[in-house]
Structures are given as structure tokens and as C-alpha cells.
CSV table of C-alpha atoms in Angstrom, one decimal:
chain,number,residue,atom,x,y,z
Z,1,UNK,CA,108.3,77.8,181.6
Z,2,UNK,CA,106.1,79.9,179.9
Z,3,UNK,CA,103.7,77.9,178.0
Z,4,UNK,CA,101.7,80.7,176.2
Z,5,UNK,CA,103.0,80.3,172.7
Z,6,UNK,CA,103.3,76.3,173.0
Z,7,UNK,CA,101.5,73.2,171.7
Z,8,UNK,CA,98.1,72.2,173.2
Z,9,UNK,CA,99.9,69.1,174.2
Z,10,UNK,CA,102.4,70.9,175.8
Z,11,UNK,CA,100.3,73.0,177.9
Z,12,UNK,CA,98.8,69.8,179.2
Z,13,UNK,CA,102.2,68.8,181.0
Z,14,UNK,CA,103.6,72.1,181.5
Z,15,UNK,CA,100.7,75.0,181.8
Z,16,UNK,CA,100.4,76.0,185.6
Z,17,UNK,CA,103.5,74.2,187.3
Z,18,UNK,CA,106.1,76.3,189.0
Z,19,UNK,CA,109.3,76.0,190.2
Z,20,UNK,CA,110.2,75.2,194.1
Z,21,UNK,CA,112.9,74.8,196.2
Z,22,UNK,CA,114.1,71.2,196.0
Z,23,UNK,CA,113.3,71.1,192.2
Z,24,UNK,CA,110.2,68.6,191.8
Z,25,UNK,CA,109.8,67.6,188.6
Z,26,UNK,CA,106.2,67.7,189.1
Z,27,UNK,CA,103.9,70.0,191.3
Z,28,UNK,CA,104.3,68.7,194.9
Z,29,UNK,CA,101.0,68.0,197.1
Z,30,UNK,CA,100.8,70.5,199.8
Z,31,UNK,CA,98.7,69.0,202.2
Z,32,UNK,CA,98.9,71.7,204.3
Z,33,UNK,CA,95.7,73.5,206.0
Z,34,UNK,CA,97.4,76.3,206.8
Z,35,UNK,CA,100.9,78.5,205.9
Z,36,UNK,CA,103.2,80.4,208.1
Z,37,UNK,CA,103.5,84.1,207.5
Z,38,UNK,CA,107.5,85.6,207.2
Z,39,UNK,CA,105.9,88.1,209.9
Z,40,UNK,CA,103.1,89.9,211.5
Z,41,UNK,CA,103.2,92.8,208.0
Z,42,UNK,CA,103.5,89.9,205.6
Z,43,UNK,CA,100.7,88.1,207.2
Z,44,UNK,CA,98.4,91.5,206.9
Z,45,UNK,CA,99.6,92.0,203.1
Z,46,UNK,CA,98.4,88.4,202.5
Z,47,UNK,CA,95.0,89.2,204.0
Z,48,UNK,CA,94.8,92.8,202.2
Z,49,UNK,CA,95.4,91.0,199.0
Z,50,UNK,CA,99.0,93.4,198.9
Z,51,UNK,CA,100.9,90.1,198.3
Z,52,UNK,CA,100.1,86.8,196.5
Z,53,UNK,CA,101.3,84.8,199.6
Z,54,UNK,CA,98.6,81.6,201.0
Z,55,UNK,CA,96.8,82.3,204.0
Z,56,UNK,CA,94.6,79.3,204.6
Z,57,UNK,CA,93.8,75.9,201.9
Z,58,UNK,CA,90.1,77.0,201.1
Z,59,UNK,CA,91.2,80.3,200.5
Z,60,UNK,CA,94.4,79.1,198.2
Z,61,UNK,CA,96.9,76.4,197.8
Z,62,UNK,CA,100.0,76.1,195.7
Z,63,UNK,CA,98.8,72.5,194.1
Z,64,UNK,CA,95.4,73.8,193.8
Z,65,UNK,CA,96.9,77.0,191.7
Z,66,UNK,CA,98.9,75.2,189.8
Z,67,UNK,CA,95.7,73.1,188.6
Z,68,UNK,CA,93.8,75.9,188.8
Z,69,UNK,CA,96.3,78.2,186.2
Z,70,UNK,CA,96.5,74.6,184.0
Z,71,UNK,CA,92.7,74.5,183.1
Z,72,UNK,CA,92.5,78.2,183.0
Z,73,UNK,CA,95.8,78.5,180.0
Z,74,UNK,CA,93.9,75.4,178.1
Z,75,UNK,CA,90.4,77.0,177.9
Z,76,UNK,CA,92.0,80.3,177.4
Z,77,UNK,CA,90.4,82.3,180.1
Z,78,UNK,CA,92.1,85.0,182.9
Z,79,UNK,CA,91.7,82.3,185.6
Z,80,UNK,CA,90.6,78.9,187.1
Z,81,UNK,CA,88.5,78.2,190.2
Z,82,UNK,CA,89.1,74.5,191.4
Z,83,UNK,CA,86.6,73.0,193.8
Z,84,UNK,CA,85.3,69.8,195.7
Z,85,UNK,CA,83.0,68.5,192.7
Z,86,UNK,CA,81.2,69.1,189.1
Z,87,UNK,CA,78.2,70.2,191.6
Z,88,UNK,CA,80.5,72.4,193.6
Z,89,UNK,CA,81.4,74.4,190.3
Z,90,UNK,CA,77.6,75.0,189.0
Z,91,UNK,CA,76.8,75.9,192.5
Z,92,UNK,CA,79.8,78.6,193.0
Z,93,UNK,CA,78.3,80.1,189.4
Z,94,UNK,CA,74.6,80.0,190.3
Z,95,UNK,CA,75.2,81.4,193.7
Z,96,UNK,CA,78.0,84.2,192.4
Z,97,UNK,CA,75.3,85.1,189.3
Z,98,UNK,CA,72.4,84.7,190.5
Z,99,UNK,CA,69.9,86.6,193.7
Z,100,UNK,CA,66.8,86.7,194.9
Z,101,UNK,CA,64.0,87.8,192.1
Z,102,UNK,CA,66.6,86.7,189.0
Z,103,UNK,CA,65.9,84.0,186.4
Z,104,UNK,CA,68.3,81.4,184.7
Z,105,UNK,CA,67.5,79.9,181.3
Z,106,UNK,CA,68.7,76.8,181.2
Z,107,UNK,CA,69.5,74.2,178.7
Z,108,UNK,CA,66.7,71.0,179.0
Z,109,UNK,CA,68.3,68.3,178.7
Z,110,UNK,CA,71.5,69.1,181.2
Z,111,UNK,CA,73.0,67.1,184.0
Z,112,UNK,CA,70.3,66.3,186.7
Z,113,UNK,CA,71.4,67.9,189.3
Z,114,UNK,CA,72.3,71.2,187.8
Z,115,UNK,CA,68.8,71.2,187.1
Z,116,UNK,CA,67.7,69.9,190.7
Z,117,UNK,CA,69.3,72.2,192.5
Z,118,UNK,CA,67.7,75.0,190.7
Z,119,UNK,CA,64.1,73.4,191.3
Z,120,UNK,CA,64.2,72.3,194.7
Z,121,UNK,CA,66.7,74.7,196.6
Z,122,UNK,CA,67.0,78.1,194.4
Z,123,UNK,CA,63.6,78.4,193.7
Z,124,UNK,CA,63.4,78.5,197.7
Z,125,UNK,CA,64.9,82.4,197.4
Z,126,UNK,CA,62.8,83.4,194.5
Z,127,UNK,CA,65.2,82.2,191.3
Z,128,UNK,CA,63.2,81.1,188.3
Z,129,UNK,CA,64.6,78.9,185.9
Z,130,UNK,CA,63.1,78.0,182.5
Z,131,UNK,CA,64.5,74.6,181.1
Z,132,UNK,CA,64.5,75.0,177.3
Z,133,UNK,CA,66.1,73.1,174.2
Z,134,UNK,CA,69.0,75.8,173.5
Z,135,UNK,CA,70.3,74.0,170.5
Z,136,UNK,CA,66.5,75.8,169.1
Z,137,UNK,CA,67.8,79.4,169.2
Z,138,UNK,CA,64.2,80.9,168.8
Z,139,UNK,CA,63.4,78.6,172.3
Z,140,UNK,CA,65.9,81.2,174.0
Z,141,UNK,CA,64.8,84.5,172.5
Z,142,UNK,CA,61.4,83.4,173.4
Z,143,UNK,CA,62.2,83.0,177.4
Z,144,UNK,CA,64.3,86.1,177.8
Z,145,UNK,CA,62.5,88.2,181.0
Z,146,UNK,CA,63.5,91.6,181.8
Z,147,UNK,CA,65.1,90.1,185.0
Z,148,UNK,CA,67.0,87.1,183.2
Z,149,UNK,CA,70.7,86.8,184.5
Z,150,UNK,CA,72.3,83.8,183.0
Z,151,UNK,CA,71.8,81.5,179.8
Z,152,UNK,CA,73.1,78.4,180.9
Z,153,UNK,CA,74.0,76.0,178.1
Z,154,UNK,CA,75.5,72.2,177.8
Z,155,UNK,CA,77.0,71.3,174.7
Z,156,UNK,CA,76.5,68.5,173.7
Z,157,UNK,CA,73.9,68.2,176.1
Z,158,UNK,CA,73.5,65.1,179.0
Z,159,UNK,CA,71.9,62.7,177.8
Z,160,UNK,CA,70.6,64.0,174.5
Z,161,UNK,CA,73.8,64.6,172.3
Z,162,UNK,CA,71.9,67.9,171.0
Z,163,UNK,CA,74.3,70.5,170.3
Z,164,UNK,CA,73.9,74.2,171.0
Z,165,UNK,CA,75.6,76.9,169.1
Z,166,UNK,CA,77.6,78.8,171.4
Z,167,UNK,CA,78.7,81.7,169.1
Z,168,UNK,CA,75.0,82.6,168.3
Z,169,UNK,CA,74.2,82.3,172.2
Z,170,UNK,CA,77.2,84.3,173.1
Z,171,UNK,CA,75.5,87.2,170.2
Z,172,UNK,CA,72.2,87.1,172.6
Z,173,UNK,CA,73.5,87.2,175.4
Z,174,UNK,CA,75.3,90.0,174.5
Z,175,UNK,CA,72.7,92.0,172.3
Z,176,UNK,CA,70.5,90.9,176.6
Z,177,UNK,CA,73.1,91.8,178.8
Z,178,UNK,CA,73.1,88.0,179.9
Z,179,UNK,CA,76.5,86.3,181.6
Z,180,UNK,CA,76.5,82.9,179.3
Z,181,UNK,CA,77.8,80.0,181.2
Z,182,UNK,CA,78.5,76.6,179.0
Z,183,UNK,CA,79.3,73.2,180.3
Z,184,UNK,CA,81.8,72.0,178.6
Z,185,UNK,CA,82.5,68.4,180.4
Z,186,UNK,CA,81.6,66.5,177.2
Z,187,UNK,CA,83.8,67.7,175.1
Z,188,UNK,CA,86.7,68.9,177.2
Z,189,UNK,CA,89.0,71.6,176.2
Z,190,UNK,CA,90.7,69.4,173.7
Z,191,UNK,CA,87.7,69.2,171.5
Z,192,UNK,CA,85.8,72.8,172.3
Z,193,UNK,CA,87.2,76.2,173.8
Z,194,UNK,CA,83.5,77.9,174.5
Z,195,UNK,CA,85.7,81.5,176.1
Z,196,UNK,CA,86.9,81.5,172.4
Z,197,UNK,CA,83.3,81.1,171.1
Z,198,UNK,CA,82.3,84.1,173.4
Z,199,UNK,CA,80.8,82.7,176.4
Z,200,UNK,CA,81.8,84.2,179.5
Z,201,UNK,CA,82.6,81.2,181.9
Z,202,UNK,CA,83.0,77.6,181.1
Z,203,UNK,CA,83.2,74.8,183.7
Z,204,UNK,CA,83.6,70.9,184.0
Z,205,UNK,CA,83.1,68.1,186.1
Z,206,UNK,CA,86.7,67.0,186.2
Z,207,UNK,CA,85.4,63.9,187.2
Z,208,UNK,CA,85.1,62.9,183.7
Z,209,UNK,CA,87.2,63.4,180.9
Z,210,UNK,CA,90.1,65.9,182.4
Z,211,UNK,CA,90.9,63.6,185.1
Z,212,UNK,CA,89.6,60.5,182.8
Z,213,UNK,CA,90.6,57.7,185.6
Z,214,UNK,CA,87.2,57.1,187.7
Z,215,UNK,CA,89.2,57.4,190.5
Z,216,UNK,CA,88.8,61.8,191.6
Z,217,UNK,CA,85.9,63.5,192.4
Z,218,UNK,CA,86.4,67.5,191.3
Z,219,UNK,CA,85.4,70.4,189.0
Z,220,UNK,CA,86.9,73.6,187.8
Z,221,UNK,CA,85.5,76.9,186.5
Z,222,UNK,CA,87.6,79.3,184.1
Z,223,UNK,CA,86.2,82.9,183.5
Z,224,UNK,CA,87.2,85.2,180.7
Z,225,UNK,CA,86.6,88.7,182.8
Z,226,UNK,CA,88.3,89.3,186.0
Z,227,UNK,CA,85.7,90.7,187.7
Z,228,UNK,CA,83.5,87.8,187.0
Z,229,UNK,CA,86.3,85.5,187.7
Z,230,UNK,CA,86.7,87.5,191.6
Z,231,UNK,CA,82.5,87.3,192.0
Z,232,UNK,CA,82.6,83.0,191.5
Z,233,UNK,CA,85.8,83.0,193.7
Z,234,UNK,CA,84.4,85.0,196.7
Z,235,UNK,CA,81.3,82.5,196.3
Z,236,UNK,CA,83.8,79.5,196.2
Z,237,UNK,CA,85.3,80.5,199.5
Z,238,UNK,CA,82.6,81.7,200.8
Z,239,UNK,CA,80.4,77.9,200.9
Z,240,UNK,CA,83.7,76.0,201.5
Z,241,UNK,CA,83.2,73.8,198.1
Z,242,UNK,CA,87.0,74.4,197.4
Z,243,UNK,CA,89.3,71.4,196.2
Z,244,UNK,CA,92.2,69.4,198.4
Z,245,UNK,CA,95.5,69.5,197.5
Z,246,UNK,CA,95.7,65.7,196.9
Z,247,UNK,CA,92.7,65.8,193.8
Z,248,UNK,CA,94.5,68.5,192.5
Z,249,UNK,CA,97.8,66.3,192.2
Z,250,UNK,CA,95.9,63.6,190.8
Z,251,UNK,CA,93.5,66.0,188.4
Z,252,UNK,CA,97.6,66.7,187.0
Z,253,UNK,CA,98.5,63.8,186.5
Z,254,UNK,CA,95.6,63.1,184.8
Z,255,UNK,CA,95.2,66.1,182.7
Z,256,UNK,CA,98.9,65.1,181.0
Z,257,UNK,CA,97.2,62.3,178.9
Z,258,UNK,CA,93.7,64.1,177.8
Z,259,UNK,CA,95.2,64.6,174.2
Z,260,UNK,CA,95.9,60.7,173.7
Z,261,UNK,CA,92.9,59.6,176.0
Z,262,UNK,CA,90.2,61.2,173.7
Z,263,UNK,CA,92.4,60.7,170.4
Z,264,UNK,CA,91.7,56.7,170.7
Z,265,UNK,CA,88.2,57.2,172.5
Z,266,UNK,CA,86.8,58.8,169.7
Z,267,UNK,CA,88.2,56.8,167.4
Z,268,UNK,CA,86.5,54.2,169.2
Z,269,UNK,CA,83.5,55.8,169.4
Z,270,UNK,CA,83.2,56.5,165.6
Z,271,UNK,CA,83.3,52.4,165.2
Z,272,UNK,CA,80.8,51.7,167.4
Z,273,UNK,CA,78.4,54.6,166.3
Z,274,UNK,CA,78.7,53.1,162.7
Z,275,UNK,CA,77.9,49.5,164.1
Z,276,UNK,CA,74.9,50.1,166.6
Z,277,UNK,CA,73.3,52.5,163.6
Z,278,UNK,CA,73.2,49.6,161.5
Z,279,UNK,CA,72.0,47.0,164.2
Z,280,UNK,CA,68.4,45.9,163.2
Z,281,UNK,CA,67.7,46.1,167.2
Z,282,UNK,CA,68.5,49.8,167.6
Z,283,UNK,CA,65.9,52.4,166.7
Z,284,UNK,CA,67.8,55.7,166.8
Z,285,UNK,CA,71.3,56.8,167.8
Z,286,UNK,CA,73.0,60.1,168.4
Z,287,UNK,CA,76.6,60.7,168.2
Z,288,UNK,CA,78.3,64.1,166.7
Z,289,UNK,CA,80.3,62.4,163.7
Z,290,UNK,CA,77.3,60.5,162.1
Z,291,UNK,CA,76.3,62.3,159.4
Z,292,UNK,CA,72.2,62.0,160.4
Z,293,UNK,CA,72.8,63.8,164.1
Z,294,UNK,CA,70.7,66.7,163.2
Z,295,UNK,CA,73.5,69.6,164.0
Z,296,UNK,CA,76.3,67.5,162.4
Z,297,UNK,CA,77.9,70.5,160.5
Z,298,UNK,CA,77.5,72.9,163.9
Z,299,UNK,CA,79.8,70.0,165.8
Z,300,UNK,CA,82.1,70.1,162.5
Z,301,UNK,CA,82.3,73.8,162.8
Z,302,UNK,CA,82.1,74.4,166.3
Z,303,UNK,CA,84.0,71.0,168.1
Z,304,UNK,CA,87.9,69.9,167.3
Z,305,UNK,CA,86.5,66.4,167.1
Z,306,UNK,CA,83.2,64.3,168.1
Z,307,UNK,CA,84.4,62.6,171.0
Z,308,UNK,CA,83.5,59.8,172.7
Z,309,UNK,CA,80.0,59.8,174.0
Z,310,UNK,CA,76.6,58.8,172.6
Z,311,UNK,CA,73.3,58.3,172.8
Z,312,UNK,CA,70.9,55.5,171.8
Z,313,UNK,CA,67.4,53.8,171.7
Z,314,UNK,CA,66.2,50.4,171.7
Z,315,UNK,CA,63.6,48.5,169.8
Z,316,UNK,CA,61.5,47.4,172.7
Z,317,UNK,CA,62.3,50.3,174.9
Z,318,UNK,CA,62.9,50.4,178.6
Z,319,UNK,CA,63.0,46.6,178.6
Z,320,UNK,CA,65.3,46.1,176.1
Z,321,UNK,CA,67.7,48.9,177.3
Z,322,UNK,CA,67.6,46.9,180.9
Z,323,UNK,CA,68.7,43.8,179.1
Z,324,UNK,CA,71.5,45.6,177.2
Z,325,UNK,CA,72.8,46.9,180.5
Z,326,UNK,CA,72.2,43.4,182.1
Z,327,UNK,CA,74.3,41.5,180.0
Z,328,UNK,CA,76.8,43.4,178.6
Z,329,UNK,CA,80.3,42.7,180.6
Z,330,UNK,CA,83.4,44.6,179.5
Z,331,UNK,CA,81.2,47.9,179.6
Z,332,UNK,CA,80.9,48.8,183.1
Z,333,UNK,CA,77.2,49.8,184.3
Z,334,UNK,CA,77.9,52.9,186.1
Z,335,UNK,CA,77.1,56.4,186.2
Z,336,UNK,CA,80.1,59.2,185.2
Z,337,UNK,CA,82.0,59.2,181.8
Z,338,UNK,CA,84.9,60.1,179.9
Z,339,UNK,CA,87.3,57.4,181.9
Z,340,UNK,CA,89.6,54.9,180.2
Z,341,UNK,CA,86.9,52.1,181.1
Z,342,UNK,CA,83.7,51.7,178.9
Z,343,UNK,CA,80.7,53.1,180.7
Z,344,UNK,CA,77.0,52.2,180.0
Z,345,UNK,CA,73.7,53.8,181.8
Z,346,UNK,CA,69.7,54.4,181.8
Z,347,UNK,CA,69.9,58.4,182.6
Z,348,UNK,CA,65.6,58.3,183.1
Z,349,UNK,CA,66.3,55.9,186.2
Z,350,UNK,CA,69.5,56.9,187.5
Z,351,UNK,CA,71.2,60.4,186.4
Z,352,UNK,CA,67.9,61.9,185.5
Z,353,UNK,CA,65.6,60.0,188.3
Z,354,UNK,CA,65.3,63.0,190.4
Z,355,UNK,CA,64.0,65.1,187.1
Z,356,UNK,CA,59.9,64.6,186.9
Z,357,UNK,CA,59.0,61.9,184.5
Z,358,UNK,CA,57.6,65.1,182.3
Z,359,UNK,CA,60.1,67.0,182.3
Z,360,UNK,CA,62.3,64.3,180.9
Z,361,UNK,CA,60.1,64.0,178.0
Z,362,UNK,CA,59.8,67.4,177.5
Z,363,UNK,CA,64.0,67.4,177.1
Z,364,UNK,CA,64.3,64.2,174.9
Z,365,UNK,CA,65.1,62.2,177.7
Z,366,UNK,CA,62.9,58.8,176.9
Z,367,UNK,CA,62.6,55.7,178.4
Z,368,UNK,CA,64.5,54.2,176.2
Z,369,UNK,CA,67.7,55.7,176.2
Z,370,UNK,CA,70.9,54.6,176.9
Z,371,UNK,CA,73.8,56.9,177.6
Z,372,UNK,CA,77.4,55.3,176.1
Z,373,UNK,CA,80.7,56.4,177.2
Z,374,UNK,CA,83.5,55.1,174.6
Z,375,UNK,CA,86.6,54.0,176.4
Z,376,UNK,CA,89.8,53.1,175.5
Z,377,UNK,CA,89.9,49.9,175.7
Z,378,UNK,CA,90.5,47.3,172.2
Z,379,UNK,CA,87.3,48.6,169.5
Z,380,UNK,CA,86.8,45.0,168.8
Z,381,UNK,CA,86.2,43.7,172.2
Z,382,UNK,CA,83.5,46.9,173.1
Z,383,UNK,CA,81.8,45.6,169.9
Z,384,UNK,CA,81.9,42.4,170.6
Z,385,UNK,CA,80.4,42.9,174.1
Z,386,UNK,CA,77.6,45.3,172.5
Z,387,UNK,CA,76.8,42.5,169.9
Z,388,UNK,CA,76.8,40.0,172.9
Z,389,UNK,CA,74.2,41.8,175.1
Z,390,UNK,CA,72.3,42.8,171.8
Z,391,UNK,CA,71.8,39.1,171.2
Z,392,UNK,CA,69.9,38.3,174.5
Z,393,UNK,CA,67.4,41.7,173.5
């Protein structure tokens, strides 16, 4: 079926599957390492890149292409790259964009290990990185170098909520000759389309919200140019980080029931944002739809919705947030997010612990905060369970 002209929903179930020959209604796992070639010429042709055919599973797979070409029609880009994990993805871009002697500008406040990697293991083959507050557009014309590469950007940023403009990034990095890259876990392709907004490659931890179970590791990279798109690839290959065939089938299956997932998530969310901004025991809160998020009308204009995560402080800080997480019990204390399950977490001692005490300052990341991922479950019962653990504070 050709899903081009169809619904966003319908792309969800249909984009990327194919048919074969015992007519699957659903994209079979081929758990196969390897494929057989029709004969010695067809087997060269697949190598020369003359025919389409699969060669080896890290090179290409027919359940990893079908997830691949899913992601790729719903972010509206020329292709998808699936591989291993979120970390897999932001190290087939780093490695495919950047080389010795470049420099990366970096949103601040972005998942801790995108970050880490940079500091402790590129910096090792001369890449600078500067780590800046992107949703301050001044902060990024200011660390533009002659040898800058990449603007990297997370919107809404982990664990900060802060939202950068991606249509006035996409204008510098244009006006700089810079490839802009923006993680777009949080918000999924339901709620933002970043290739639309003009950046030039987009990728996710599928972890989260696409496959939204808590149950597959993955990630997936979509790039708007081919040649860009053929650079991350090679990379991709190259270090192995590719995806199996079984998380792609899962990641599928997943992906069918993003549209409803986040639908009742952020309706969720929006419930409890009202109720903990009102709660005499929360200092501050962050969440897209409240009216006092400081780029409220850039997540009207820019995001299809607010989603389902936020950030929060509490009145007696690090203490208080360690009680909260002690004695809360529907929400689950774990790291990760966008799953059907209510998540809760202190990102400055677990998703952030390997970032310098400083340097978490210097990107909003306090003490204090607690990171919220709005499931699924009944509204009244998360409440309820907040309210509960709020009690003991």
C-alpha cells in the first residue's frame, strides 16, 4: 500500500510493510544473519549496490527496513537508519559528522550520555563541544567557530523542559553551513516533525515513546538529504550498532498505538501539571501546556501537542524530592520514559550523575528536580499517588 497521501494514523500501521510470499498480515521477523544469493552475478550486484537484494543483517534486513521506511514516511525524511540503542543513533551521527579538529554545539541540558560521550571519548580525537542553552538563540550565534560542524539540539530538552526553536536554528545553520541534528524522543513524531521545521536529521531513542512498552531497547535516525542519510549509514555499518530483526518486530508493533498512547498521556499529563502547580509543597514546575513555561507559545506554534513529560522542584530540595520518589507507589522509580507505566526520577543522581555537578547547574539541572513521565494509567489514581507521597514531604 502506498501510504504517502494517508492519515498519520494510518501510516503508523501501514508505512514501511511489504508484501511477501505467504501473505503475513504483519511484517515477519527475519532472524536470519545471513541471505542466499539467486547466484554468483546476483550476489556481486548485491555487493556493488546494482540490486536492492540483503547481503548480511548488519548491513540490511527486511524487518529492519520495514521499520526503518516506517519512521522515515512519519518524520518525513528520504530514509531511516535503525540501530541497537538511543546511544547507538547519537553515536552513528557524531561519528558520520564529525572528525578530528571539528566542534559540535550542543544543547546543555540534553541526555547524559549524549553529552558524555562527547567529553570523555571524542574529545580524545580533538572534537570540541560547547554545551549551551539553545532555546537562547544569541547563546548559539555566540559559539559558532570557523570549524563548527553540527548544532545539536533537544527539544524539549532532558531534564529541563526548555524548548528550542528549530525553525530559527535550522536559519543559522544554514546562513553557517552547519548540519542541524535535533532529538526529537520527547515529543515523538506525533507531536513534532523537526525535517519539516528544517533540520537536517532527527533521531530518537525508540526506547521511549515509539516503542512506549519498557520492554525494547533501540533508536532510529531519519535524514532529509541522501547523501547525508548514505554518510550516518556507512558509519552505522561500519561500528556494528545496527538493530536485530526481533526489536524491529516489536518497535512495529509498538509504533501502531503511538497516536492513542500520547492522546491519553497528555491528557494525563495536563491534570497533573495543573495539580502539582498548585501544591503548597512544589516550588516550580515545567510542563509545555502551562501557560507560565517561559516558551509556551514556541511549543503552541512549534509542537502538535505538549505531551506527557515534566519537570518539577520541591520545597526542601534534594530531600524532599528523595521522599517523593520513596513513597510514591503506582509511579514506578526508574529511569526511561514515554511507556504506558508512570515513571518518576532524580536526573542529578542518576541520568545526569556522570555530568560534573557544575555543569549541571550551569544547564538548569538542580538538585531538586524531579523528572515525571505521564503514563496512561487512570488520572485519578497518578494524583492520588502524587498527593500520597507529597503528604510524607
Amino acid at each position: 500500500m502506498n501510504t504517502k497521501d494517508k492519515g498519520f494514523s494510518t501510516k503508523l500501521i501501514h508505512a514501511g510493510a511489504f508484501d511477501d510470499e505467504f501473505g503475513s498480515a504483519t511484517v515477519p521477523i527475519y532472524q536470519s544473519s545471513t541471505f542466499r544469493f539467486k547466484s554468483a552475478q546476483h550476489g556481486a550486484d548485491c555487493f556493488s549496490g546494482a540490486s536492492d537484494g540483503y547481503i548480511y543483517t548488519r548491513i540490511g534486513n527486511p524487518t529492519i527496513r520495514a521499520f526503518e521506511r516506517n519512521i522515515a514516511e512519519l518524520e518525513n525524511g528520504y530514509d531511516g537508519i535503525a540501530t541497537s540503542s538511543g546511544m547507538g543513533a547519537i553515536s552513528s551521527v557524531y561519528m558520520a559528522l564529525l572528525g578530528g579538529g571539528s566542534h559540535i554545539i550542543s544543547s546543555d541540558a540534553v541526555y547524559g550520555p549524549a553529552r558524555g560521550v562527547l567529553e570523555q571519548d571524542f574529545s580524545r580525537f580533538n572534537v570540541e563541544a560547547s554545551f549551551v542553552n539553545t532555546s537562547n538563540l544569541d547563546n548559539i550565534r555566540k559559539a559558532i567557530r570557523p570549524n563548527t560542524k553540527v548544532l545539536y539540539i533537544e527539544t524539549p530538552a532532558n531534564p529541563t523542559m526548555d524548548i528550542t526553536d528549530i525553525t530559527a536554528c535550522a536559519e543559522i545553520a544554514r546562513a553557517h553551513n552547519l548540519i542541524l541534528v535535533v532529538d526529537n524522543t520527547f515529543s515523538s513524531p506525533y507531536l513534532q516533525k523537526p525535517l519539516d521545521l528544517g533540520a537536517d536529521v532527527v533521531l530518537h531513542s525508540i526506547t521511549k515513546f515509539i516503542n512506549g512498552h519498557a520492554d525494547i531497547v533501540g533508536g532510529v535516525i531519519v535524514a532529509k538529504d541522501p547523501a547525508i542519510y548514505k554518510k550516518i549509514r556507512h558509519s552505522m555499518v561500519y561500528m556494528g550498532c545496527n538493530m536485530d530483526p526481533t526489536q524491529a518486530f516489536m518497535v512495529l508493533r509498538g509504533v501502531k498505538t503511538l497516536a492513542i498512547r500520547i492522546e491519553r498521556a497528555q491528557e494525563n499529563a495536563m491534570k497533573v501539571a495543573e495539580f502539582l502547580q498548585s501544591h503548597p509543597k512544589v516550588a516550580w514546575i515545567k510542563y509545555p501546556g502551562l501557560k507560565s513555561h517561559p516558551q509556551y507559545e514556541l511549543a503552541c506554534r512549534q509542537m502538535n501537542g505538549f505531551g506527557s513529560m515534566m519537570s518539577f522542584g520541591l520545597k526542601g530540595g534534594y530531600e524532599a524530592g528523595k521522599k517523593l520518589m520513596d513513597n510514591v507507589h503506582l509511579a514506578i522509580l526508574a529511569v526511561s520514559l514515554g511507556g504506558v507505566e508512570t515513571l518518576i526520577q532524580h536526573p542529578a543522581s542518576m541520568t545526569h550523575a556522570a555530568v560534573s555537578h557544575e555543569n549541571k547547574l550551569a544547564a538548569g539541572i538542580t538538585d531538586d528536580l524531579v523528572r515525571f513521565s505521564v503514563g496512561i494509567e487512570s488520572v485519578e489514581d497518578i494524583i492520588e499517588d502524587l498527593k500520597h507521597g507529597l503528604s510524607l514531604i
